[in-house]
Coordinates of N, CA and C and ligand atoms in Angstrom, one line a residue:
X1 N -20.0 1.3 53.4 CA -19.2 0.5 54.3 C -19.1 1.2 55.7
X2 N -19.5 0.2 56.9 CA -19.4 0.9 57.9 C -17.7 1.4 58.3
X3 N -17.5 2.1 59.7 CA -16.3 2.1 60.2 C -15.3 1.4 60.2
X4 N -16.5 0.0 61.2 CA -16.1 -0.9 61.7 C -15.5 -2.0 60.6
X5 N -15.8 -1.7 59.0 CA -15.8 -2.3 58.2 C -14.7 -1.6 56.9
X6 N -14.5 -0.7 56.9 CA -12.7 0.1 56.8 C -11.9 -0.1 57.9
X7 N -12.0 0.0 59.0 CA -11.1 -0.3 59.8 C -10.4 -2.1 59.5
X8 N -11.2 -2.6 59.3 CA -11.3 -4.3 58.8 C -10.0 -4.3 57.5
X9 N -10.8 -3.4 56.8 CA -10.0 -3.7 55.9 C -8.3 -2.8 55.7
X10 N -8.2 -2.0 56.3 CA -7.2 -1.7 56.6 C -6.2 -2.1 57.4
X11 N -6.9 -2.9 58.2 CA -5.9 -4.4 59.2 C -5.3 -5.2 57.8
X12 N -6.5 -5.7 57.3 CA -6.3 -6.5 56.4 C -5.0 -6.1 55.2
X13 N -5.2 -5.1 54.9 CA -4.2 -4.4 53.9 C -2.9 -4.6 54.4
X14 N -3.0 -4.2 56.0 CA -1.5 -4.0 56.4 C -1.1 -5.4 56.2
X15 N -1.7 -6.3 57.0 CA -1.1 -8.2 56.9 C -0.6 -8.2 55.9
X16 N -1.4 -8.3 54.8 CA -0.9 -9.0 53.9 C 0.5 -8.0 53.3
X17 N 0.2 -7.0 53.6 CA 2.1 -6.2 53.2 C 2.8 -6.8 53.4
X18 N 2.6 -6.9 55.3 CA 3.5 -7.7 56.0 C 4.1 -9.0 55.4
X19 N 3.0 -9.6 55.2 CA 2.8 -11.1 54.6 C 4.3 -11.0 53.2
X20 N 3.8 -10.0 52.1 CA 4.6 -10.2 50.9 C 5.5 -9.6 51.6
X21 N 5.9 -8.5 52.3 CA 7.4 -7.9 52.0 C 8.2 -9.2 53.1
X22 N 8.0 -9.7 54.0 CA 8.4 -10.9 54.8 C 9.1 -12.0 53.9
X23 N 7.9 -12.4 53.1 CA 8.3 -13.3 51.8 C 9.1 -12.8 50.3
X24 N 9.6 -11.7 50.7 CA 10.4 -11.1 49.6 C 9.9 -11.0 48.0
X25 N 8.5 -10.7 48.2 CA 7.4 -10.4 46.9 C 8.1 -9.0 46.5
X26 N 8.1 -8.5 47.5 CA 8.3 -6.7 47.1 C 9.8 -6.5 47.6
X27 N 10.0 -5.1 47.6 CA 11.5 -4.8 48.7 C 11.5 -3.4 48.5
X28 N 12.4 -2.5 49.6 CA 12.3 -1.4 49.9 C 10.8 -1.0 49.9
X29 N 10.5 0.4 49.5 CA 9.1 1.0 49.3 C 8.3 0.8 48.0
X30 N 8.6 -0.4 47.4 CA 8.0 -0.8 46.2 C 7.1 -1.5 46.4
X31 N 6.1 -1.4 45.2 CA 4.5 -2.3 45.6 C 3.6 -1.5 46.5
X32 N 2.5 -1.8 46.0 CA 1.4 -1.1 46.3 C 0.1 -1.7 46.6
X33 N -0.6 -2.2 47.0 CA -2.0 -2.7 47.8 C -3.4 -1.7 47.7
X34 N -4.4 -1.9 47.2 CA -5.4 -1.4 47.5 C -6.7 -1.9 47.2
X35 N -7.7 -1.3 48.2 CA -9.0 -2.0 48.5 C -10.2 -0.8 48.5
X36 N -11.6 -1.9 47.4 CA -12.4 -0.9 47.4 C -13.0 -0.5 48.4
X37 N -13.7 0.5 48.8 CA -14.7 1.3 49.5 C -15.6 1.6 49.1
X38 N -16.6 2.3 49.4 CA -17.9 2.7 48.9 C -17.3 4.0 47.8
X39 N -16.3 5.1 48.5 CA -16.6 6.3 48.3 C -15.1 6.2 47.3
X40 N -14.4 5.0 47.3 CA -13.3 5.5 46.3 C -12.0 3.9 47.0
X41 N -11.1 4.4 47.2 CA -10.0 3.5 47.3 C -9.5 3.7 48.6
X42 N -8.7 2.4 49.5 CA -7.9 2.9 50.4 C -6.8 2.1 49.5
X43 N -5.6 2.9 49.6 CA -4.5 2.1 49.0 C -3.0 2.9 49.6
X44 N -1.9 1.7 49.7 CA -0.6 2.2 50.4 C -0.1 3.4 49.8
X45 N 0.3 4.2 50.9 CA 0.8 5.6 51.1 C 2.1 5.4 50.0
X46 N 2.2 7.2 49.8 CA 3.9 7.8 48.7 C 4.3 6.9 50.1
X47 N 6.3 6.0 49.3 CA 7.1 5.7 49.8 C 7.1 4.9 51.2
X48 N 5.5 4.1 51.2 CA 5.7 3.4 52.1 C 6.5 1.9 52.5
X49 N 6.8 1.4 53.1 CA 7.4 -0.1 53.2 C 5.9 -0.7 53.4
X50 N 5.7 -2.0 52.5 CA 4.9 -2.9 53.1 C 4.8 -3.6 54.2
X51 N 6.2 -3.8 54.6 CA 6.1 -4.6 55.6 C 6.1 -4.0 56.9
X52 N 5.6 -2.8 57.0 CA 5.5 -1.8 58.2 C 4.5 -0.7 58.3
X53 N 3.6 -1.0 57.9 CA 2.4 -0.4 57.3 C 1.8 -0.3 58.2
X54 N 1.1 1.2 59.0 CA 0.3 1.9 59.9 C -1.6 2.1 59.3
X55 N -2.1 0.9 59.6 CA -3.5 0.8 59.3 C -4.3 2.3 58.9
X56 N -4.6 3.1 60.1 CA -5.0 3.9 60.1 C -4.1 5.0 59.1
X57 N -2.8 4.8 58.9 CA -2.6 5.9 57.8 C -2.4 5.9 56.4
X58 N -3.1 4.7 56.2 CA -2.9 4.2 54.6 C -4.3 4.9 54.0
X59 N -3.7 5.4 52.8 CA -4.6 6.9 52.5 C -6.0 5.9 51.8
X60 N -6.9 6.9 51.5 CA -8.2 6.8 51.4 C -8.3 8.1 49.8
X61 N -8.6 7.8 49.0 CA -8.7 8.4 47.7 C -9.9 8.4 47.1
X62 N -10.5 9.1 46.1 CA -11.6 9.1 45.7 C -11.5 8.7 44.7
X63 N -13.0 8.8 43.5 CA -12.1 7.9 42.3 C -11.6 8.8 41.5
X64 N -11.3 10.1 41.7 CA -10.3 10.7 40.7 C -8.7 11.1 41.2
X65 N -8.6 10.5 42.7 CA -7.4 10.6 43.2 C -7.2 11.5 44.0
X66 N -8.6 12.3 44.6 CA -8.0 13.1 45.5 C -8.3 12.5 47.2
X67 N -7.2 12.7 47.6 CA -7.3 12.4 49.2 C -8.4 12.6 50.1
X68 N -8.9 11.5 50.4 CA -9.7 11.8 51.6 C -9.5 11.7 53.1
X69 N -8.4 11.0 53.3 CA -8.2 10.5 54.6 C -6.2 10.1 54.6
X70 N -5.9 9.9 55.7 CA -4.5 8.9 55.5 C -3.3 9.9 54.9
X71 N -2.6 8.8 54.7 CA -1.4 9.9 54.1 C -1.5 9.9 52.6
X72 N -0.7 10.5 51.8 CA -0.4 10.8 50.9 C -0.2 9.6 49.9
X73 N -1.3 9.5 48.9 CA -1.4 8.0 48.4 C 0.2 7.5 47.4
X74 N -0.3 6.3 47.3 CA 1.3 6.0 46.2 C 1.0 6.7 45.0
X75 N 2.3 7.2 44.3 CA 2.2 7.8 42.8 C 1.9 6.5 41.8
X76 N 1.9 5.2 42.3 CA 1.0 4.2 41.1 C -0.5 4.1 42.5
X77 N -1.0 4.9 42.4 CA -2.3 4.5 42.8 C -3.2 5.3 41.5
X78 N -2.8 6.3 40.6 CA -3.8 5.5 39.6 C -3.6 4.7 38.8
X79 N -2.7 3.5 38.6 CA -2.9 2.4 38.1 C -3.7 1.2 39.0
X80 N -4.4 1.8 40.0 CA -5.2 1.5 40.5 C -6.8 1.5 40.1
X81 N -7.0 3.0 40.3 CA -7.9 3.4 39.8 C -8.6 3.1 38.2
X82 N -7.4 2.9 37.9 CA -7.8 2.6 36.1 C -8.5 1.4 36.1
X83 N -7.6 0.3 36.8 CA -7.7 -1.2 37.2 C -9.8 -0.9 37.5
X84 N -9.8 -0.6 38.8 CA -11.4 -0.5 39.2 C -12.1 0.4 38.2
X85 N -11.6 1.9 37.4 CA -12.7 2.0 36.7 C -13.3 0.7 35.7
X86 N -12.2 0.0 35.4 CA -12.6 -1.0 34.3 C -13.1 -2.0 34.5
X87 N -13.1 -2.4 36.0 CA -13.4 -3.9 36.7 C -14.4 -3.5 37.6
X88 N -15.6 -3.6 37.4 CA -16.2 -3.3 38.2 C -16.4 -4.1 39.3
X89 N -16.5 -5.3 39.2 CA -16.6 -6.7 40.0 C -15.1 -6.7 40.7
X90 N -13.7 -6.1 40.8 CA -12.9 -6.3 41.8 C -12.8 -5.8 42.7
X91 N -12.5 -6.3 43.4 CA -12.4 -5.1 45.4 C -10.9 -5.2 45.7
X92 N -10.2 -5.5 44.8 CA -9.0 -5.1 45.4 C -7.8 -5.0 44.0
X93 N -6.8 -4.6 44.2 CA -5.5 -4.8 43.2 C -4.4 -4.6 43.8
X94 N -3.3 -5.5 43.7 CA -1.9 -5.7 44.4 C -0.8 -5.6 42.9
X95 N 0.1 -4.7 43.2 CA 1.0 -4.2 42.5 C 2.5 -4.4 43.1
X96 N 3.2 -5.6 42.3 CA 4.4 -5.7 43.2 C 5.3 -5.4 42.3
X97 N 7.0 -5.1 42.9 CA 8.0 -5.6 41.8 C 8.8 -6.8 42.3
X98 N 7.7 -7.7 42.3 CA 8.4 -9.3 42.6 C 9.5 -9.3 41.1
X99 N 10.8 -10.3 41.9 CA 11.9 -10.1 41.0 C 12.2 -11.2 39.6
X100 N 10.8 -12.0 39.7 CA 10.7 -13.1 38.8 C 10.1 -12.4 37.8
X101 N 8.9 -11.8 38.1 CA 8.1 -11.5 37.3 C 8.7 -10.1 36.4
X102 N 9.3 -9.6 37.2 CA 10.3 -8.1 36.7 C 10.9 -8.5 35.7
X103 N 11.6 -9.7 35.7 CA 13.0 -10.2 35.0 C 12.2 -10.3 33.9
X104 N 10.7 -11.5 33.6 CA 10.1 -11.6 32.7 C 9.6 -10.1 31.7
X105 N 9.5 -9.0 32.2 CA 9.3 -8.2 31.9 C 10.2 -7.3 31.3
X106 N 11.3 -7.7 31.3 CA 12.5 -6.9 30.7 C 12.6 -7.7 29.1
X107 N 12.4 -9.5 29.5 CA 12.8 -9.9 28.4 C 12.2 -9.4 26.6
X108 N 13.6 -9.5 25.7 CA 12.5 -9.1 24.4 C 12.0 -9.8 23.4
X109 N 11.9 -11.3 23.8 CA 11.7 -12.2 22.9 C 10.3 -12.6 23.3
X110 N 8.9 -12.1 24.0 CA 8.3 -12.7 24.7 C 6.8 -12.0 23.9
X111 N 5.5 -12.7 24.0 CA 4.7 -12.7 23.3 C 3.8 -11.3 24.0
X112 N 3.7 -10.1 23.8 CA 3.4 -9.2 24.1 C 2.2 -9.3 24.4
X113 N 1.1 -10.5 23.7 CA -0.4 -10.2 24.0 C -0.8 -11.2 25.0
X114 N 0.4 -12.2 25.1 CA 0.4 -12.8 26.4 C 1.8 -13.5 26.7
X115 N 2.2 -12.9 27.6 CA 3.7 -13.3 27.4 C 4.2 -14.5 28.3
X116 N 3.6 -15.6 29.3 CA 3.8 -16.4 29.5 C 2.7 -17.8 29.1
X117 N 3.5 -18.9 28.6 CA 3.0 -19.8 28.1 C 2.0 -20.2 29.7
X118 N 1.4 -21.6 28.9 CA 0.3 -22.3 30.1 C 1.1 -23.4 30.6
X119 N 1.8 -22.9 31.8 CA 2.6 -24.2 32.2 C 2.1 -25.0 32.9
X120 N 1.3 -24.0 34.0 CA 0.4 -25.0 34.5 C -0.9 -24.5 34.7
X121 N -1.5 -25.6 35.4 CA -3.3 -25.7 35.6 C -3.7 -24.4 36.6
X122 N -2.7 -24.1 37.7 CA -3.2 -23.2 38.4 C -3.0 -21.6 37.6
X123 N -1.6 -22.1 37.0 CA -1.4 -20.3 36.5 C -2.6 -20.0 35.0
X124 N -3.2 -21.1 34.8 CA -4.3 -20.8 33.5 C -6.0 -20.5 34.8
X125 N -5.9 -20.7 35.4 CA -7.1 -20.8 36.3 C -6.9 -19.1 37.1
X126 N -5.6 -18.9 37.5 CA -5.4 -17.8 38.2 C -5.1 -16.6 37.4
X127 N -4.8 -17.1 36.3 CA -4.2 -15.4 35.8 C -4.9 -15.5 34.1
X128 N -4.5 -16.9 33.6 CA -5.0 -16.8 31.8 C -4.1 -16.5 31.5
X129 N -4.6 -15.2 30.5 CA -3.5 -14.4 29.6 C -3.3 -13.1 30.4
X130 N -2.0 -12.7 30.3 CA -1.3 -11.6 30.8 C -0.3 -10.9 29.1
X131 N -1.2 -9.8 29.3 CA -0.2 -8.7 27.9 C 0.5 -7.7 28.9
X132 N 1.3 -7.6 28.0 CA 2.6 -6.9 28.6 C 2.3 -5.2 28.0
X133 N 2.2 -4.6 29.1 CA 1.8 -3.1 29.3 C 3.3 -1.9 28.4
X134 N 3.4 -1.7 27.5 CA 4.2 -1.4 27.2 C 4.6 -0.2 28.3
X135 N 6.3 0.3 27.8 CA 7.1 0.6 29.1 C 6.9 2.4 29.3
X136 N 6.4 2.6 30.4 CA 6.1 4.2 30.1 C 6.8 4.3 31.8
X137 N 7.2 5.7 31.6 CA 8.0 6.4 33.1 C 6.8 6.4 34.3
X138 N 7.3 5.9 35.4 CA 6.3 5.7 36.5 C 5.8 7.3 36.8
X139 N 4.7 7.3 36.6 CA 4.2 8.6 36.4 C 3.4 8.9 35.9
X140 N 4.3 8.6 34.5 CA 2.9 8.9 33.3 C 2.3 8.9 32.9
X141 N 1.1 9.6 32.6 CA -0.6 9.8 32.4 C -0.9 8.4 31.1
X142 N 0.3 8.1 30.6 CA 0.4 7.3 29.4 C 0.2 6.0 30.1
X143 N 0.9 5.7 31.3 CA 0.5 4.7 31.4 C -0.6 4.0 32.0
X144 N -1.0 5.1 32.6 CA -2.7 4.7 33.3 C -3.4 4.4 32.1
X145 N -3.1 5.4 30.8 CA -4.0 5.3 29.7 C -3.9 3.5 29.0
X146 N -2.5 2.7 29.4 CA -2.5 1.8 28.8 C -2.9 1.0 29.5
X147 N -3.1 1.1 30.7 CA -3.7 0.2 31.9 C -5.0 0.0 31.4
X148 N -5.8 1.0 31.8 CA -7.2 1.2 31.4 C -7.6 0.8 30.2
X149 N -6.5 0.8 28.9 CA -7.3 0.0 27.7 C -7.4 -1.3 27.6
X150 N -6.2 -1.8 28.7 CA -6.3 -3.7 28.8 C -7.2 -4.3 30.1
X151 N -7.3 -3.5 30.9 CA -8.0 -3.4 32.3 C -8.9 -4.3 32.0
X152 N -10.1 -3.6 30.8 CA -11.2 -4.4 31.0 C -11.4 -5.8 30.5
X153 N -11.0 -6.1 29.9 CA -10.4 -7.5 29.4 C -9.6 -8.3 30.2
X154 N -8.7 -7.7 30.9 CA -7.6 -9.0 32.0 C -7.4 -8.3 33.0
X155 N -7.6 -9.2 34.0 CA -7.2 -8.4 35.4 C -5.7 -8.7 36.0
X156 N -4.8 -9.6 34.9 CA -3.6 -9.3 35.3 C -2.7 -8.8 33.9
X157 N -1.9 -7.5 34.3 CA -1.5 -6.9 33.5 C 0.2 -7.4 33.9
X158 N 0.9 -7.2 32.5 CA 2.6 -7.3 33.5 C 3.5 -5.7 32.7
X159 N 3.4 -4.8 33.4 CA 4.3 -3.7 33.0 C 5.7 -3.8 33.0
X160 N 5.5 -3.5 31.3 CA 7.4 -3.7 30.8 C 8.2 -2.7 31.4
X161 N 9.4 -3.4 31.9 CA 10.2 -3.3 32.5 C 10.3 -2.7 34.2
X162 N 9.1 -2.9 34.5 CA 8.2 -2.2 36.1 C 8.1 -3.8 36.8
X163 N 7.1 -4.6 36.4 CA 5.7 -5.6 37.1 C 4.5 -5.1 36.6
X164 N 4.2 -6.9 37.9 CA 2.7 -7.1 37.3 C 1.8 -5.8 38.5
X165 N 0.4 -6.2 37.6 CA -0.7 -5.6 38.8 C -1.5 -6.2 38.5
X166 N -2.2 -6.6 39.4 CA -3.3 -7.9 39.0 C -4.7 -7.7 40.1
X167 N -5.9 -7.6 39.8 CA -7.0 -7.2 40.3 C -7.7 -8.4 40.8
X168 N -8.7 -8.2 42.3 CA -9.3 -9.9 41.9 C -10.7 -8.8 42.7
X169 N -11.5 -10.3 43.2 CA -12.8 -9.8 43.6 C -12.6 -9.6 45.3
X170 N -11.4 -9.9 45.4 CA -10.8 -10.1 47.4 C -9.2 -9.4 47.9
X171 N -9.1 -9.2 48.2 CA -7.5 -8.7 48.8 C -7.2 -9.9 48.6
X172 N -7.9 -11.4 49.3 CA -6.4 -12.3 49.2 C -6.7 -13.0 47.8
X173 N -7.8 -12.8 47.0 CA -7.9 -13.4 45.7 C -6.8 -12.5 44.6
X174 N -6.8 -11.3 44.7 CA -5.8 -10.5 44.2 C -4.6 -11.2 44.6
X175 N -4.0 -11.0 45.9 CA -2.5 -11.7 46.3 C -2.4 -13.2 46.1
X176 N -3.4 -14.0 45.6 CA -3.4 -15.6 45.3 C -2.9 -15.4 43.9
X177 N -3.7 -14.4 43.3 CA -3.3 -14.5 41.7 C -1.8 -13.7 41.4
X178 N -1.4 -12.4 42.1 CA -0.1 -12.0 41.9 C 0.9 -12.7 42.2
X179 N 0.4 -13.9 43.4 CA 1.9 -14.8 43.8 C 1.8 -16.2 42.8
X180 N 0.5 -16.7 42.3 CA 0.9 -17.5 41.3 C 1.7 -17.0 40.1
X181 N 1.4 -15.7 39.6 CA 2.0 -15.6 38.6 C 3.6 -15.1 38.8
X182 N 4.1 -14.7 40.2 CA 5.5 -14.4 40.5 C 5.9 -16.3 40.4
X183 N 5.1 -17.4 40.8 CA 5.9 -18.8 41.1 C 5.7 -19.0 39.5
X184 N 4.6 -18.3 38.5 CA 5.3 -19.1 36.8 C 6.6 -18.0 36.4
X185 N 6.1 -17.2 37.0 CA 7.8 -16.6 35.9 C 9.2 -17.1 36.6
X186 N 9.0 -18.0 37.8 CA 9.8 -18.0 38.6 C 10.5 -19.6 37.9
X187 N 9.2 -20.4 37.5 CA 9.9 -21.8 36.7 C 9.9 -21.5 35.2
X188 N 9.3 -20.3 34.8 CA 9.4 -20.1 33.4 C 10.9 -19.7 33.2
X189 N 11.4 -19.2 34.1 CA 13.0 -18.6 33.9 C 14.0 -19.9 34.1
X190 N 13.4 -20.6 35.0 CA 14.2 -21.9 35.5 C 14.3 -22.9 34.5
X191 N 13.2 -22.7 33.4 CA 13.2 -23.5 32.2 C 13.4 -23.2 31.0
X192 N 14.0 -21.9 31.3 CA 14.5 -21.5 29.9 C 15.7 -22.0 29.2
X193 N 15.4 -21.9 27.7 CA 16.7 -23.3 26.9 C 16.5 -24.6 27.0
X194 N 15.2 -24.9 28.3 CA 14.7 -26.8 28.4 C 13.7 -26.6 27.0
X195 N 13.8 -28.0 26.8 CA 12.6 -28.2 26.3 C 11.4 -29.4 27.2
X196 N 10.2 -28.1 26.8 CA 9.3 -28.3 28.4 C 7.8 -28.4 27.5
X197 N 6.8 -29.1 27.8 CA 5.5 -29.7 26.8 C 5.1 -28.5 27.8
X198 N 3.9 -27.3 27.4 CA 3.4 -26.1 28.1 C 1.7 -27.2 27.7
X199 N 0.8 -26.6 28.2 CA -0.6 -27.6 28.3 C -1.1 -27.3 26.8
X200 N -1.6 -28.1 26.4 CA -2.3 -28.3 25.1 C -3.6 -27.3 24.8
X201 N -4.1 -26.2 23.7 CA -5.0 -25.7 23.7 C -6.2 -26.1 23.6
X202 N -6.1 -27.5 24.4 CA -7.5 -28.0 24.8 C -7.6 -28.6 25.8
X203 N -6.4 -28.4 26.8 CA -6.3 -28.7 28.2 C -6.7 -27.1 28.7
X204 N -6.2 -26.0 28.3 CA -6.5 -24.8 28.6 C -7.9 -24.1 28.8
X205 N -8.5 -24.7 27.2 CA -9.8 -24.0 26.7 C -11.0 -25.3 28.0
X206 N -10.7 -26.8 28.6 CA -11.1 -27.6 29.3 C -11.5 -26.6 30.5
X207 N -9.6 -26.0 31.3 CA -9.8 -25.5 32.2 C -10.3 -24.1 32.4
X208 N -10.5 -23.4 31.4 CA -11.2 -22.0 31.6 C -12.7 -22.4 31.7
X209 N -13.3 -23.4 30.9 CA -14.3 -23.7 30.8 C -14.6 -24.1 32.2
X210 N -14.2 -24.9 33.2 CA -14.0 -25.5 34.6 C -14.4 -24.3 35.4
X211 N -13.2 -23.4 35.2 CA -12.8 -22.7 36.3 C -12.5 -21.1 35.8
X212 N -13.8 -20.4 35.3 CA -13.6 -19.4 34.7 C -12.9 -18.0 35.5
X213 N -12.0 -17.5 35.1 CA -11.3 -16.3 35.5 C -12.3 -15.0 36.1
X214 N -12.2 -14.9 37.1 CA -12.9 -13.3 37.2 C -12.2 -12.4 37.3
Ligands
LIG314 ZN1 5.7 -0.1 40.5

């Protein structure tokens, strides 16, 4: 990738910060963004604000995590890393603690190998199935390890009792699919105790077949 073509993307990283923390996806120094490179990752700095993000100092990592450029990466950038060892086909992954999707992730009644129903057409097109990452201390080696075993199979994960992190093949294909899946936990919670018809397993199996997930 040229210069002129990290510098691109590092504009681009900052926007869309801007973009979610503006729209109240994230808050304080939570959430994290990153995008592939040739030589490894650029992804938001330890304890940054998204919505104030300095292009040039959003760190540059290699793929085992050590710094090459920028500041000091976030401590979930290898739930980053795990995400792209496994995906080869993604160029980016956005890691928020949107407050819809958080709530959904505390709940304990919820289907662990995919924990929200098919409510609708876009959230089976955008996300599919989402398993729930069981809950490990932000940090720990344990949970990269549980990242990386669901990684290669789904590119949106939802970590219990944290958020989601969800991979695509674009920075804004990534943030298309993290903000659909913050608007289903957002009417999945609004419909809780309704009784609500979720799409038929042959409206679903129609639409993957349509509009297959990458
Ligand atoms: Zn987090």
């Amino acid at each position: 990738m040229s210069e002129a073509g990290e510098a691109a993307l590092r504009d681009e990283i900052a926007r869309l910060g801007r973009s979610i923390f503006d729209r109240g996806l994230t808050h304080g120094s939570t959430g994290n963004i990153s995008a592939k490179v040739d030589d490894g990752i650029l992804v938001t700095p330890t304890g940054s604000n998204l919505g104030n993000l300095d292009p040039a100092r959003i760190s540059k990592v290699d793929w085992h995590g050590n710094v090459l450029a920028g500041d000091a990466p976030s401590k979930e950038a290898f739930l980053h890393l795990g995400m792209y060892r496994e995906r080869p086909g993604n160029g980016a992954v956005v890691h928020l603690h949107s407050t819809h999707s958080v709530a959904v992730s505390v709940l304990a009644d919820v289907d662990p190998r995919d924990v929200l129903p098919p409510i609708t057409a876009y959230y089976v097109m955008r996300i599919g199935t989402l398993p729930l990452v069981p809950y490990y201390a932000p940090g720990d080696p344990q949970l990269a390890e549980a990242v990386r075993g669901l990684a290669s199979k789904h590119h949106a994960l939802l970590l219990a009792n944290h958020g989601p992190v969800v991979g695509g093949s674009s920075l804004s294909a990534a943030a298309d699919a993290v903000e659909e899946l913050e608007a289903t936990a957002k009417i999945f919670l609004l419909l809780r105790g309704q009784k609500i018809r979720v799409l038929e397993n042959a409206e679903v199996a129609d639409l993957r077949r349509r509009f297959p997930v990458k």
